[in-house]
Tab-separated table of C-alpha atoms and ligand atoms in Angstrom:
chain	number	residue	atom	x	y	z
A	270	MET	CA	-88.473	-60.305	169.349
A	271	ILE	CA	-85.546	-58.749	172.022
A	272	LYS	CA	-87.075	-60.759	175.275
A	273	ILE	CA	-86.153	-57.692	178.406
A	274	GLY	CA	-86.441	-58.956	182.146
A	275	VAL	CA	-87.342	-57.280	184.457
A	276	LEU	CA	-85.918	-58.748	188.115
A	277	GLY	CA	-88.735	-58.341	190.045
A	278	PHE	CA	-88.749	-59.043	194.024
A	279	GLN	CA	-88.839	-54.967	194.894
A	280	GLY	CA	-88.145	-51.514	193.705
A	281	ARG	CA	-88.936	-49.769	190.740
A	282	VAL	CA	-89.962	-52.390	188.662
A	283	TYR	CA	-92.450	-50.901	186.541
A	284	GLU	CA	-90.835	-48.139	185.495
A	285	HIS	CA	-88.387	-50.073	183.875
A	286	ILE	CA	-91.161	-52.177	181.712
A	287	TYR	CA	-92.572	-48.725	180.989
A	288	MET	CA	-89.173	-47.078	179.685
A	289	LEU	CA	-89.194	-50.067	177.824
A	290	LYS	CA	-92.282	-50.496	176.434
A	291	ILE	CA	-91.609	-46.642	175.029
A	292	LEU	CA	-88.741	-47.420	173.617
A	293	ALA	CA	-90.130	-49.804	171.575
A	294	LYS	CA	-93.184	-48.495	170.535
A	295	LYS	CA	-90.996	-44.847	169.779
A	296	TYR	CA	-87.904	-46.106	167.944
A	297	LYS	CA	-89.741	-49.523	166.288
A	298	ILE	CA	-87.252	-51.895	168.643
A	299	PRO	CA	-89.074	-55.218	168.386
A	300	VAL	CA	-88.537	-55.475	172.350
A	301	GLU	CA	-90.925	-57.851	175.394
A	302	ALA	CA	-90.594	-56.863	178.939
A	303	VAL	CA	-91.121	-59.527	181.333
A	304	ILE	CA	-90.827	-59.354	184.816
A	305	VAL	CA	-88.387	-62.215	187.052
A	306	LYS	CA	-89.457	-64.074	190.195
A	307	LYS	CA	-88.854	-67.596	189.139
A	308	LYS	CA	-86.232	-69.491	187.574
A	309	ASP	CA	-87.879	-70.518	184.574
A	310	ARG	CA	-88.457	-66.875	183.405
A	311	LEU	CA	-85.060	-66.546	183.112
A	312	GLU	CA	-85.263	-68.594	180.264
A	313	GLY	CA	-84.592	-67.384	176.960
A	314	LEU	CA	-83.703	-63.840	178.114
A	315	ASN	CA	-81.856	-62.061	175.587
A	316	GLY	CA	-80.918	-59.068	178.538
A	317	ILE	CA	-82.159	-58.254	182.492
A	318	ILE	CA	-82.366	-55.485	184.341
A	319	ILE	CA	-82.085	-55.427	188.131
A	320	PRO	CA	-84.022	-52.242	189.393
A	321	GLY	CA	-82.667	-49.304	192.004
A	322	GLY	CA	-84.929	-50.499	195.651
A	323	GLU	CA	-83.618	-51.923	198.647
A	324	SER	CA	-80.712	-54.533	197.512
A	325	THR	CA	-80.686	-56.473	201.010
A	326	THR	CA	-84.368	-57.545	200.298
A	327	ILE	CA	-83.436	-57.282	196.354
A	328	SER	CA	-80.701	-60.718	197.452
A	329	VAL	CA	-83.097	-62.402	200.158
A	330	LEU	CA	-86.027	-62.407	197.858
A	331	ALA	CA	-83.690	-64.031	195.098
A	332	ARG	CA	-81.905	-66.405	197.184
A	333	LYS	CA	-84.955	-67.498	199.045
A	334	PHE	CA	-86.806	-68.007	195.155
A	335	GLY	CA	-83.885	-70.098	193.946
A	336	VAL	CA	-83.220	-67.146	191.285
A	337	LEU	CA	-79.222	-65.695	192.766
A	338	ASP	CA	-76.932	-68.880	191.719
A	339	GLU	CA	-79.260	-69.347	187.941
A	340	LEU	CA	-78.928	-65.433	187.131
A	341	LYS	CA	-74.874	-65.224	188.467
A	342	LYS	CA	-74.518	-68.142	186.107
A	343	LEU	CA	-76.023	-66.834	182.951
A	344	ILE	CA	-74.276	-63.205	183.482
A	345	GLU	CA	-71.085	-65.278	184.004
A	346	ASP	CA	-72.223	-66.785	180.263
A	347	GLY	CA	-72.738	-62.902	179.010
A	348	LEU	CA	-76.483	-62.213	179.793
A	349	PRO	CA	-76.729	-58.736	179.019
A	350	VAL	CA	-77.011	-57.005	182.519
A	351	MET	CA	-78.292	-53.143	183.256
A	352	GLY	CA	-77.993	-52.388	187.449
A	353	THR	CA	-79.534	-49.184	188.475
A	354	CYS	CA	-78.994	-48.451	191.952
A	355	ALA	CA	-80.084	-51.104	194.484
A	356	GLY	CA	-79.082	-53.196	191.593
A	357	THR	CA	-75.738	-51.800	190.673
A	358	ILE	CA	-75.024	-52.636	194.947
A	359	PHE	CA	-75.989	-56.861	193.826
A	360	LEU	CA	-73.879	-57.010	190.913
A	361	ALA	CA	-70.625	-55.594	192.693
A	362	LYS	CA	-67.731	-58.339	193.947
A	363	LYS	CA	-67.768	-55.871	197.633
A	364	VAL	CA	-69.931	-53.569	199.053
A	365	SER	CA	-69.588	-51.869	202.427
A	366	ASP	CA	-71.930	-49.431	204.320
A	367	ARG	CA	-70.811	-45.426	204.470
A	368	VAL	CA	-72.243	-45.403	208.115
A	369	VAL	CA	-72.421	-49.279	209.628
A	370	GLY	CA	-69.102	-50.103	207.207
A	371	GLU	CA	-68.735	-53.483	206.142
A	372	VAL	CA	-72.301	-55.224	205.333
A	373	LYS	CA	-72.580	-59.007	204.979
A	374	GLN	CA	-75.383	-59.024	202.221
A	375	GLU	CA	-74.895	-61.592	199.509
A	376	THR	CA	-74.836	-60.647	196.041
A	377	LEU	CA	-74.312	-61.611	192.475
A	378	SER	CA	-70.914	-60.584	192.849
A	379	SER	CA	-70.393	-60.091	189.263
A	380	MET	CA	-68.788	-57.066	188.558
A	381	ASN	CA	-65.247	-55.716	189.208
A	382	ILE	CA	-66.800	-52.813	191.591
A	383	GLU	CA	-66.448	-51.997	194.715
A	384	VAL	CA	-69.483	-50.208	195.606
A	385	VAL	CA	-70.653	-47.465	198.836
A	386	ARG	CA	-74.228	-48.015	200.028
A	387	ASN	CA	-76.016	-44.374	201.140
A	388	TYR	CA	-72.649	-42.705	199.866
A	389	PHE	CA	-74.550	-38.962	198.992
A	390	GLY	CA	-75.271	-39.253	203.115
A	391	ARG	CA	-78.306	-37.739	204.198
A	392	GLN	CA	-78.504	-34.670	203.522
A	393	ARG	CA	-77.866	-34.974	199.932
A	394	GLU	CA	-79.983	-38.663	200.460
A	395	SER	CA	-81.671	-37.961	197.214
A	396	PHE	CA	-80.941	-35.527	194.824
A	397	GLU	CA	-81.088	-34.780	190.687
A	398	ILE	CA	-78.342	-33.681	188.980
A	399	ASP	CA	-77.462	-33.490	185.273
A	400	LEU	CA	-75.004	-35.849	184.366
A	401	ASP	CA	-72.301	-36.155	180.630
A	402	ILE	CA	-72.279	-39.852	180.516
A	403	GLN	CA	-69.996	-41.114	177.880
A	404	ASN	CA	-71.677	-43.619	175.115
A	405	ILE	CA	-74.866	-41.786	176.245
A	406	GLY	CA	-74.851	-38.310	176.426
A	407	ARG	CA	-74.629	-34.811	177.774
A	408	LYS	CA	-76.781	-33.553	180.237
A	409	PHE	CA	-78.852	-36.714	181.276
A	410	ARG	CA	-80.830	-35.959	184.073
A	411	ALA	CA	-79.945	-38.183	186.472
A	412	ILE	CA	-82.333	-38.929	189.903
A	413	PHE	CA	-80.123	-40.301	193.371
A	414	ILE	CA	-81.991	-41.563	195.501
A	415	ARG	CA	-80.179	-42.943	198.866
A	416	SER	CA	-77.730	-43.878	196.063
A	417	PRO	CA	-74.617	-45.717	196.810
A	418	ALA	CA	-71.211	-44.885	195.042
A	419	ILE	CA	-68.421	-46.681	192.859
A	420	THR	CA	-65.421	-46.707	195.375
A	421	ARG	CA	-63.041	-48.706	193.517
A	422	TYR	CA	-63.590	-51.132	189.720
A	423	TRP	CA	-60.610	-53.041	188.278
A	424	GLY	CA	-60.331	-56.096	185.899
A	425	ARG	CA	-62.273	-54.438	182.819
A	426	THR	CA	-64.536	-51.820	184.661
A	427	ARG	CA	-64.819	-48.778	182.679
A	428	VAL	CA	-65.779	-45.692	184.416
A	429	LEU	CA	-68.271	-43.367	182.005
A	430	ALA	CA	-69.875	-41.076	184.421
A	431	LYS	CA	-68.635	-39.108	187.195
A	432	LEU	CA	-69.970	-36.438	189.565
A	433	ASN	CA	-67.706	-33.945	191.502
A	434	GLY	CA	-65.048	-37.417	191.388
A	435	VAL	CA	-66.905	-40.342	192.477
A	436	ILE	CA	-67.610	-43.006	189.471
A	437	VAL	CA	-71.648	-42.911	189.234
A	438	ALA	CA	-72.198	-44.844	186.122
A	439	ALA	CA	-69.583	-47.693	184.537
A	440	GLU	CA	-69.504	-51.070	182.407
A	441	GLU	CA	-68.213	-53.887	182.111
A	442	ASP	CA	-67.968	-56.684	178.794
A	443	ASN	CA	-72.121	-57.633	179.051
A	444	LYS	CA	-72.653	-55.445	182.409
A	445	LEU	CA	-73.619	-51.857	182.348
A	446	ALA	CA	-74.130	-50.418	186.085
A	447	PHE	CA	-75.294	-46.764	187.193
A	448	VAL	CA	-75.899	-45.759	190.747
A	449	PHE	CA	-78.935	-43.419	189.844
A	450	HIS	CA	-82.418	-43.890	188.588
A	451	PRO	CA	-82.362	-43.279	184.476
A	452	GLU	CA	-85.434	-45.174	184.732
A	453	LEU	CA	-87.329	-42.692	186.948
A	454	THR	CA	-86.436	-39.627	184.229
A	455	ASN	CA	-88.320	-40.161	180.468
A	456	ASP	CA	-85.168	-39.819	178.462
A	457	LEU	CA	-84.983	-43.475	177.145
A	458	ARG	CA	-81.298	-42.615	175.726
A	459	VAL	CA	-79.875	-45.141	179.050
A	460	HIS	CA	-82.500	-47.628	178.378
A	461	LYS	CA	-81.545	-47.519	174.490
A	462	TYR	CA	-77.910	-47.798	174.835
A	463	PHE	CA	-78.682	-50.962	176.823
A	464	ILE	CA	-80.243	-52.423	174.371
A	465	GLU	CA	-78.755	-51.420	170.972
A	466	SER	CA	-75.316	-51.657	172.756
A	467	PHE	CA	-75.246	-55.161	175.052
A	468	VAL	CA	-78.242	-56.880	173.960
A	469	ALA	CA	-78.776	-56.594	170.239
A	470	ARG	CA	-75.261	-56.229	169.158
B	706	LIG	N1	-80.126	-47.439	199.601
B	706	LIG	C1	-80.300	-48.433	199.111
B	706	LIG	C2	-79.447	-49.874	198.524
B	706	LIG	O1	-78.868	-49.740	199.708
B	706	LIG	C3	-80.620	-48.082	197.033
B	706	LIG	C4	-81.038	-47.150	196.693
B	706	LIG	C5	-81.657	-47.264	195.603
B	706	LIG	O2	-82.076	-48.042	195.606
B	706	LIG	N2	-82.696	-46.298	195.260
B	706	LIG	O3	-80.178	-50.645	198.710
């Protein structure tokens, strides 16, 4: 059994659980999805997803409930992780905000990326667009909701997709990051890629 946790403090938690369930059924992959809100729930995981939502809230609660340090350590030790939107912000080593500039929010500081929160601005706060994503495929319907952008990367990070020259998906070793919401579509390709190429490899 492949056990995938979804960090469950806040955000689009159930949508990821649902995607994993459909994936398991459709491709007959033995995936079990669990919601993680406590440290002991991190035990025995084969991978974890950090959902979109509000990155400051996720960070504050992960600290409060004692999950942050343990999760950071597990990722350092190689636990496969996928972040979507706020989840990507929470993975980043450097974070700023498009409007207020410097922010003092705590992150896992796991991935060699810099992100700018709310990058796409007011008028385009939320939009959908078809993207070609390397390793995943063409015309993936990407839903952006007050999404960040990846503005800088270093180390072993590789870019997977860009929108008008702006990085919107990247990967680095055991880490996979999207600034949009693949869990809000019914396209399973992103989750399938995570399970097949990161978790079950
Ligand atoms: N703007 C949110 C944040 O900064 C992210 C939005 C999202 O996850 N949909 O945390």
